[in-house]
Coordinates of C-alpha atoms in Angstrom, one line a residue:
M1435 CA 65.9 1.1 32.2
R1436 CA 66.4 -1.1 29.1
I1437 CA 63.5 -3.5 28.9
L1438 CA 63.0 -6.4 26.4
A1439 CA 59.4 -6.8 25.5
V1440 CA 58.4 -10.1 23.7
G1441 CA 55.2 -10.4 21.7
G1442 CA 53.2 -8.5 19.1
G1443 CA 49.6 -8.7 20.1
G1444 CA 47.2 -6.3 21.8
R1445 CA 48.2 -7.4 25.3
E1446 CA 51.8 -6.7 24.5
H1447 CA 51.0 -3.3 23.0
A1448 CA 49.2 -2.4 26.2
A1449 CA 52.2 -3.5 28.2
V1450 CA 54.6 -1.6 25.9
E1451 CA 52.5 1.6 26.2
A1452 CA 52.6 1.2 30.0
L1453 CA 56.4 0.7 30.0
H1454 CA 56.8 3.7 27.7
R1455 CA 54.8 5.9 30.1
S1456 CA 57.2 4.7 32.8
G1457 CA 60.2 6.1 30.8
A1458 CA 61.6 2.7 29.9
E1459 CA 63.8 2.2 26.8
I1460 CA 62.0 -0.6 25.0
Y1461 CA 63.5 -3.3 22.8
A1462 CA 60.9 -5.5 21.2
V1463 CA 60.7 -8.9 19.6
M1464 CA 57.6 -10.0 17.7
K1465 CA 56.5 -12.2 14.8
N1466 CA 54.4 -9.4 13.2
A1467 CA 55.1 -5.8 12.6
N1468 CA 52.8 -4.3 15.3
P1469 CA 52.9 -0.5 14.5
G1470 CA 52.0 0.5 18.1
I1471 CA 54.9 -1.5 19.5
I1472 CA 57.3 -0.3 16.8
A1473 CA 56.5 3.3 17.5
R1474 CA 57.6 2.9 21.2
S1475 CA 60.7 0.8 20.6
A1476 CA 64.3 2.0 20.4
K1477 CA 64.9 -1.1 18.3
Y1478 CA 62.9 -4.2 17.3
R1479 CA 63.3 -7.5 15.7
L1480 CA 60.8 -9.6 13.7
C1481 CA 61.2 -13.3 14.4
S1482 CA 59.5 -16.2 16.0
E1483 CA 58.8 -15.4 19.7
T1484 CA 59.7 -19.1 20.5
D1485 CA 63.1 -18.9 18.8
V1486 CA 64.9 -18.8 22.2
D1487 CA 68.4 -18.4 20.8
K1488 CA 67.5 -15.4 18.5
V1489 CA 65.5 -13.7 21.3
V1490 CA 68.3 -14.1 23.8
E1491 CA 70.9 -12.9 21.3
F1492 CA 68.9 -9.8 20.5
A1493 CA 68.4 -9.1 24.3
K1494 CA 72.2 -9.3 24.9
E1495 CA 72.9 -7.2 21.8
C1496 CA 70.6 -4.4 23.1
G1497 CA 71.9 -4.6 26.7
A1498 CA 68.5 -5.4 28.1
E1499 CA 68.4 -5.3 31.9
L1500 CA 64.9 -6.7 32.4
A1501 CA 62.5 -8.7 30.3
F1502 CA 58.7 -8.9 30.0
I1503 CA 57.3 -11.8 28.0
G1504 CA 53.7 -11.3 26.9
P1505 CA 52.4 -14.5 25.2
E1506 CA 52.3 -18.0 26.6
A1507 CA 54.1 -19.9 23.9
P1508 CA 57.6 -18.5 24.6
L1509 CA 57.1 -19.1 28.3
G1510 CA 56.2 -22.7 27.5
V1511 CA 59.5 -23.3 25.7
G1512 CA 61.6 -21.8 28.5
L1513 CA 62.5 -18.4 27.2
V1514 CA 62.7 -17.0 30.8
D1515 CA 65.1 -19.7 31.8
A1516 CA 67.4 -18.9 28.9
L1517 CA 67.3 -15.1 29.6
Q1518 CA 68.0 -15.6 33.2
A1519 CA 71.0 -17.9 32.3
A1520 CA 72.2 -14.9 30.2
G1521 CA 72.0 -12.6 33.3
I1522 CA 68.8 -10.9 32.3
K1523 CA 66.1 -10.6 35.0
C1524 CA 62.5 -11.4 34.1
A1525 CA 59.1 -10.2 35.2
S1526 CA 57.6 -13.4 33.8
P1527 CA 57.6 -17.1 34.9
T1528 CA 60.1 -19.9 34.2
Q1529 CA 59.1 -22.9 32.1
A1530 CA 58.4 -24.9 35.3
A1531 CA 56.2 -22.1 36.8
A1532 CA 54.4 -21.6 33.4
R1533 CA 53.0 -25.1 33.7
I1534 CA 50.2 -23.5 35.7
E1535 CA 48.9 -22.7 32.1
T1536 CA 50.7 -25.0 29.8
S1537 CA 49.5 -28.2 31.5
K1538 CA 45.9 -28.2 32.8
S1539 CA 46.5 -31.5 34.5
F1540 CA 49.5 -30.0 36.4
M1541 CA 47.3 -27.1 37.6
R1542 CA 44.4 -29.4 38.7
G1543 CA 46.8 -31.8 40.4
L1544 CA 48.6 -28.9 42.3
V1545 CA 45.3 -27.5 43.6
E1546 CA 44.2 -31.0 44.6
K1547 CA 47.5 -32.0 46.3
H1548 CA 47.6 -28.8 48.4
K1549 CA 43.8 -28.9 49.2
I1550 CA 43.3 -25.4 47.8
P1551 CA 39.6 -24.3 47.7
G1552 CA 37.7 -23.8 44.4
N1553 CA 38.9 -26.9 42.5
L1554 CA 36.5 -28.7 40.2
G1555 CA 36.1 -32.4 39.7
Y1556 CA 38.4 -33.6 36.8
A1557 CA 40.1 -36.5 35.1
S1558 CA 42.8 -36.5 32.4
F1559 CA 43.5 -39.0 29.7
D1560 CA 46.1 -39.9 27.1
N1561 CA 43.8 -41.9 24.9
A1562 CA 40.2 -41.7 23.6
E1563 CA 39.2 -45.2 24.8
D1564 CA 39.7 -44.6 28.5
C1565 CA 38.2 -41.1 28.2
E1566 CA 35.0 -42.7 26.6
A1567 CA 34.7 -45.3 29.3
Y1568 CA 35.0 -42.5 32.0
L1569 CA 32.4 -40.3 30.3
K1570 CA 29.9 -43.2 30.3
T1571 CA 30.0 -43.2 34.1
L1572 CA 29.1 -39.5 34.4
K1573 CA 25.6 -38.2 35.1
T1574 CA 26.4 -34.5 35.1
Q1575 CA 27.4 -32.1 32.3
I1576 CA 31.1 -31.6 31.8
V1577 CA 33.7 -29.5 30.0
V1578 CA 36.2 -30.9 27.5
K1579 CA 39.7 -29.3 27.2
P1580 CA 43.0 -30.2 25.5
V1581 CA 45.6 -30.5 28.3
G1582 CA 48.0 -28.1 26.5
L1583 CA 47.9 -24.7 24.9
T1584 CA 45.2 -23.8 22.4
G1585 CA 45.3 -20.0 22.5
G1586 CA 42.1 -19.8 24.6
K1587 CA 40.0 -21.5 21.9
G1588 CA 40.1 -25.3 22.8
V1589 CA 37.4 -25.4 25.5
K1590 CA 34.0 -27.0 24.6
V1591 CA 31.1 -27.2 27.1
Q1592 CA 28.3 -29.7 27.1
G1593 CA 24.9 -28.0 26.7
E1594 CA 26.6 -25.1 24.8
H1595 CA 29.0 -26.5 22.2
L1596 CA 28.4 -30.2 22.7
N1597 CA 24.8 -31.4 22.6
S1598 CA 25.1 -35.1 22.7
F1599 CA 27.4 -37.9 23.9
E1600 CA 28.4 -38.5 20.2
E1601 CA 29.4 -34.8 19.8
T1602 CA 31.4 -35.0 22.9
M1603 CA 33.3 -38.1 21.7
D1604 CA 33.8 -36.6 18.2
Y1605 CA 35.6 -33.7 19.9
V1606 CA 37.7 -36.0 22.1
H1607 CA 38.7 -37.9 19.0
E1608 CA 39.5 -34.6 17.2
I1609 CA 41.8 -33.5 20.0
F1610 CA 43.8 -36.8 19.9
D1611 CA 43.7 -37.2 16.0
A1612 CA 44.8 -33.6 15.4
N1613 CA 47.1 -33.5 18.5
I1614 CA 45.3 -30.3 19.7
G1615 CA 47.2 -28.9 22.6
G1616 CA 49.7 -31.7 22.2
A1617 CA 49.3 -33.6 25.6
G1618 CA 45.9 -35.3 25.9
V1619 CA 42.4 -34.5 27.1
I1620 CA 41.1 -33.2 30.5
I1621 CA 37.4 -33.6 31.5
E1622 CA 36.2 -31.2 34.1
E1623 CA 33.0 -30.7 36.0
K1624 CA 30.8 -28.0 34.5
A1625 CA 30.5 -25.0 36.8
V1626 CA 27.4 -22.8 36.7
G1627 CA 27.5 -19.1 37.4
E1628 CA 29.3 -16.0 36.0
E1629 CA 32.9 -16.0 34.9
F1630 CA 35.3 -13.3 36.1
T1631 CA 39.0 -12.6 35.8
Q1632 CA 41.2 -11.8 38.8
M1633 CA 44.7 -11.1 37.8
V1634 CA 47.6 -10.5 40.2
F1635 CA 51.2 -9.3 40.1
C1636 CA 53.6 -11.7 42.0
D1637 CA 57.3 -11.8 42.9
G1638 CA 57.4 -15.5 44.0
K1639 CA 55.8 -14.9 47.4
N1640 CA 54.0 -11.5 47.5
V1641 CA 50.7 -11.1 45.7
V1642 CA 49.1 -7.8 44.6
P1643 CA 45.6 -8.0 43.0
L1644 CA 44.6 -6.1 39.9
P1645 CA 41.0 -4.8 39.3
L1646 CA 38.4 -7.4 38.4
V1647 CA 37.5 -7.8 34.7
Q1648 CA 34.9 -9.8 32.8
D1649 CA 35.8 -11.1 29.4
H1650 CA 33.4 -12.2 26.6
K1651 CA 34.6 -15.3 24.8
R1652 CA 31.7 -16.0 22.4
A1653 CA 32.1 -14.5 18.9
Y1654 CA 28.6 -13.0 18.5
E1655 CA 26.3 -10.7 20.4
G1656 CA 24.1 -12.3 22.9
D1657 CA 26.9 -14.8 23.9
V1658 CA 26.4 -17.1 21.0
G1659 CA 28.8 -18.5 18.3
P1660 CA 32.2 -20.1 18.6
N1661 CA 34.6 -19.5 21.4
T1662 CA 37.4 -17.0 20.6
G1663 CA 40.4 -15.6 22.4
G1664 CA 38.1 -12.9 23.8
M1665 CA 35.9 -10.3 22.0
G1666 CA 36.1 -7.6 24.7
S1667 CA 35.9 -7.0 28.4
Y1668 CA 34.9 -4.4 31.0
S1669 CA 36.0 -3.3 34.5
D1670 CA 34.3 -1.1 37.1
A1671 CA 35.5 2.1 38.8
N1672 CA 35.4 0.3 42.2
H1673 CA 37.6 -2.5 40.9
L1674 CA 34.8 -5.0 41.5
L1675 CA 32.2 -6.1 39.1
P1676 CA 28.4 -5.4 39.4
F1677 CA 27.6 -9.0 40.2
I1678 CA 30.4 -9.8 42.7
T1679 CA 30.9 -8.7 46.3
S1680 CA 34.2 -7.7 47.9
E1681 CA 34.0 -10.9 50.1
E1682 CA 33.7 -13.1 47.0
R1683 CA 36.6 -11.3 45.4
E1684 CA 38.7 -11.9 48.5
Q1685 CA 37.9 -15.6 48.3
A1686 CA 39.4 -15.6 44.7
I1687 CA 42.5 -13.7 45.8
D1688 CA 43.0 -16.1 48.7
I1689 CA 42.8 -19.0 46.3
I1690 CA 45.5 -17.4 44.2
R1691 CA 47.7 -16.7 47.3
K1692 CA 47.4 -20.4 48.2
V1693 CA 48.4 -21.4 44.6
I1694 CA 51.5 -19.1 44.7
S1695 CA 52.5 -20.6 48.1
A1696 CA 52.0 -24.2 46.7
M1697 CA 54.2 -23.4 43.7
A1698 CA 57.0 -22.2 45.9
E1699 CA 56.7 -25.3 48.0
E1700 CA 56.9 -27.4 44.8
G1701 CA 60.2 -25.7 43.8
C1702 CA 58.8 -23.6 41.0
P1703 CA 58.2 -20.1 42.5
Y1704 CA 55.9 -18.0 40.3
V1705 CA 57.1 -14.5 39.2
G1706 CA 55.1 -12.3 36.9
T1707 CA 51.5 -11.6 36.2
L1708 CA 49.1 -14.5 36.9
Y1709 CA 45.7 -14.6 35.4
G1710 CA 43.0 -16.3 37.4
Q1711 CA 39.8 -17.2 35.5
F1712 CA 37.0 -18.1 38.0
M1713 CA 33.3 -19.0 37.9
L1714 CA 31.3 -17.4 40.6
T1715 CA 28.8 -20.1 41.7
K1716 CA 26.3 -20.4 44.5
D1717 CA 29.2 -21.9 46.5
G1718 CA 31.6 -19.1 45.8
P1719 CA 34.5 -18.8 43.2
K1720 CA 35.5 -22.0 41.4
I1721 CA 38.8 -22.2 39.4
I1722 CA 38.3 -22.4 35.6
E1723 CA 41.9 -21.9 34.7
F1724 CA 45.1 -20.0 35.4
N1725 CA 47.2 -18.3 32.7
A1726 CA 50.9 -17.5 33.2
R1727 CA 50.5 -14.0 31.8
F1728 CA 48.1 -11.1 31.4
G1729 CA 44.7 -11.9 29.9
D1730 CA 44.0 -10.6 26.4
P1731 CA 41.9 -8.3 26.2
E1732 CA 41.9 -7.9 30.1
A1733 CA 45.5 -6.4 30.0
M1734 CA 44.1 -3.5 28.1
N1735 CA 41.5 -2.7 30.8
V1736 CA 43.9 -2.8 33.7
L1737 CA 47.1 -1.4 32.1
S1738 CA 45.1 1.6 30.8
I1739 CA 44.3 2.7 34.4
L1740 CA 47.6 1.7 36.1
K1741 CA 49.0 4.6 38.1
T1742 CA 52.2 3.0 39.5
P1743 CA 54.9 3.0 36.7
F1744 CA 54.8 -0.4 35.1
A1745 CA 58.6 -0.5 34.7
D1746 CA 58.8 -0.2 38.5
V1747 CA 56.2 -3.0 38.9
C1748 CA 58.2 -5.3 36.6
S1749 CA 61.4 -4.5 38.4
M1750 CA 59.8 -5.3 41.8
M1751 CA 58.4 -8.6 40.6
A1752 CA 61.8 -9.6 39.1
N1753 CA 63.7 -8.6 42.2
G1754 CA 61.4 -10.2 44.8
C1755 CA 60.4 -6.9 46.4
L1756 CA 56.8 -6.3 45.3
K1757 CA 54.8 -3.7 47.2
D1758 CA 51.5 -1.9 46.7
V1759 CA 50.4 -1.0 43.2
E1760 CA 47.9 1.7 42.4
F1761 CA 45.2 1.9 39.8
E1762 CA 42.9 4.8 38.8
H1763 CA 39.3 4.4 40.1
Q1764 CA 37.8 4.5 36.6
A1765 CA 35.7 2.1 34.6
T1766 CA 36.9 0.7 31.3
V1767 CA 35.2 -1.0 28.3
C1768 CA 37.3 -2.8 25.7
K1769 CA 35.9 -4.0 22.4
Y1770 CA 38.0 -5.9 19.9
V1771 CA 37.8 -5.1 16.2
V1772 CA 38.3 -8.5 14.5
P1773 CA 38.5 -9.7 10.8
K1774 CA 35.2 -11.0 9.3
G1775 CA 35.1 -14.8 9.8
Y1776 CA 37.1 -14.7 13.1
G1777 CA 36.3 -17.7 15.2
V1778 CA 35.8 -19.8 12.0
K1779 CA 38.0 -18.6 9.1
S1780 CA 39.3 -15.1 9.2
E1781 CA 39.6 -12.7 6.2
T1782 CA 43.3 -12.0 6.2
G1783 CA 45.4 -9.4 4.3
K1784 CA 42.6 -6.8 4.2
D1785 CA 43.3 -3.1 4.7
I1786 CA 42.3 -1.5 8.0
S1787 CA 42.8 2.2 9.0
V1788 CA 43.0 3.6 12.5
D1789 CA 42.7 7.3 13.4
E1790 CA 44.6 7.4 16.7
D1791 CA 44.0 11.1 17.4
A1792 CA 40.3 10.9 16.9
I1793 CA 40.1 7.9 19.2
R1794 CA 42.0 9.8 21.8
K1795 CA 39.7 12.8 21.5
A1796 CA 36.7 10.4 22.0
G1797 CA 38.1 9.5 25.5
A1798 CA 39.5 6.1 24.5
V1799 CA 42.8 4.5 23.7
V1800 CA 43.7 2.0 20.9
Y1801 CA 45.9 -1.0 21.0
Y1802 CA 47.1 -2.8 17.9
A1803 CA 46.9 -6.5 18.0
N1804 CA 47.2 -9.2 15.2
V1805 CA 47.9 -6.7 12.4
D1806 CA 50.9 -6.3 10.1
E1807 CA 52.4 -3.6 8.0
K1808 CA 52.7 -4.4 4.3
D1809 CA 54.1 -1.8 1.9
G1810 CA 53.0 1.0 4.2
R1811 CA 49.5 -0.4 4.6
L1812 CA 48.0 -1.9 7.8
V1813 CA 46.4 -5.2 7.1
T1814 CA 44.4 -7.8 9.0
M1815 CA 45.9 -11.2 10.1
S1816 CA 44.1 -14.3 11.2
S1817 CA 43.3 -13.2 14.8
R1818 CA 42.0 -10.0 16.5
S1819 CA 43.0 -6.8 14.9
V1820 CA 42.6 -3.8 17.2
G1821 CA 41.4 -3.2 20.7
V1822 CA 39.6 0.0 21.6
V1823 CA 39.2 0.9 25.3
G1824 CA 36.8 3.6 26.6
I1825 CA 37.7 5.0 30.0
A1826 CA 35.3 7.0 32.2
D1827 CA 33.8 7.2 35.7
S1828 CA 31.1 4.6 34.9
I1829 CA 30.8 1.5 32.8
E1830 CA 28.0 3.1 30.8
E1831 CA 30.0 6.2 30.0
A1832 CA 33.1 4.1 29.2
E1833 CA 31.0 2.0 26.8
R1834 CA 29.7 5.1 25.1
R1835 CA 33.2 6.5 24.6
C1836 CA 34.4 3.1 23.3
E1837 CA 31.6 3.1 20.7
D1838 CA 32.4 6.7 19.6
A1839 CA 36.0 5.7 19.2
L1840 CA 35.2 2.6 17.2
T1841 CA 33.8 4.8 14.4
H1842 CA 37.5 5.8 13.7
V1843 CA 38.6 2.2 12.9
K1844 CA 37.6 1.6 9.3
S1845 CA 37.6 -1.4 7.0
N1846 CA 35.1 -3.4 4.9
W1847 CA 36.4 -6.6 6.4
I1848 CA 35.8 -6.2 10.2
F1849 CA 33.2 -6.8 12.9
V1850 CA 32.7 -5.9 16.6
R1851 CA 30.6 -7.3 19.4
H1852 CA 28.8 -4.1 20.2
D1853 CA 26.9 -5.5 23.2
I1854 CA 29.9 -5.7 25.5
G1855 CA 29.7 -3.2 28.4
K1856 CA 26.1 -2.2 27.5
R1857 CA 23.7 -1.8 30.4
E1858 CA 21.4 -4.6 29.1
L1859 CA 24.2 -7.2 29.1
V1860 CA 25.6 -6.1 32.4
E1861 CA 22.1 -6.2 34.0
K1862 CA 21.6 -9.7 32.5
R1863 CA 24.8 -10.8 34.3
V1864 CA 23.6 -9.3 37.6
A1865 CA 20.2 -11.0 37.3
H1866 CA 21.7 -14.3 36.4
M1867 CA 23.9 -14.2 39.5
K1868 CA 20.9 -13.3 41.7
Q1869 CA 19.1 -16.4 40.3
I1870 CA 22.1 -18.6 40.9
R1871 CA 22.3 -17.4 44.5
G1872 CA 18.5 -18.0 44.9
Q1873 CA 17.8 -14.4 45.9

């Protein structure tokens, strides 16, 4: 099957590797020369992933039968709609369905209208004055988010990033003055607990859950520093997480099923991978956000252990006939190698070397992300560079393999959050959740 793959990051490299294992013939569009994707592609084109006309032209030229779009930006500008109009089926959502991510106010309103469990208190604003008046009425801590897309870096939490009313209003003004996210501000109730990611495959009506994953957004060890797109993540061999029960997971999956049903009722059926970010609280899972695609890095965890051919999964989603999907019962630990300064101001254009064979021998896999090839050299760009995933029968062993493999990624201009997946941090999560439950 000829499949168009759009995007040049680590999430997209993981998807392309899974498609390659399925025997698909891959045609890739990306804005950077990702060497992992290039190696698996019959043909590729470097251009903006949001240049709809160029992407559709390339897809038609290559005779693509199916498309998989990795990043959120091309979904937000309607790439799927244009590909479908050109007769190319897609395993990704339309522009209307992608609003579940591109408009946080749409998502909260949908959940509220359809009385879906797990919603948080919220209010959205198109100006700073009304937002300030509302904030003055609140007595509890809140979360401030731009309504639109910010690459996973726009969220600021009172008590963590914002330590006074003045700091909160400074950030509100910054969002409006700099047009961050492009569509206003949303204020949400602060949920207390442990975050987890429940992703699903969906064909518009049927939902198939993926293994649970926990991401780590903070830049530095010990969960401190600025928010990032995600410094790493882990999953367990039983597809749960050490601090969550199967009943609590089922509650999250039920919320997602209700969201999918609501979207179909609203005339924008959801097709593709849906990412559900939840906070497990003393009252069960609460919705933090939905993304209209795989999480990054979470895609690397789940796609590395996918047993069902990914090309078949994409075809089932696009054709409305999704059935069971199998995953290996193995644990995974992913750690991102990022350029120094990432989260504030990244060191770009710096050489980085990757020994793929040595990483494989260490029991891990490597996915190239925000890197580029310049004159035969691999160099860093402004975001995360390389994801390394250790795979084993336990989280502890997967973490050890990941650490062994990381020694084969070399540069003087990189850093890693080494605490991700380590026993101490996982046990800290378990203890925190016990405290939240009052056990």
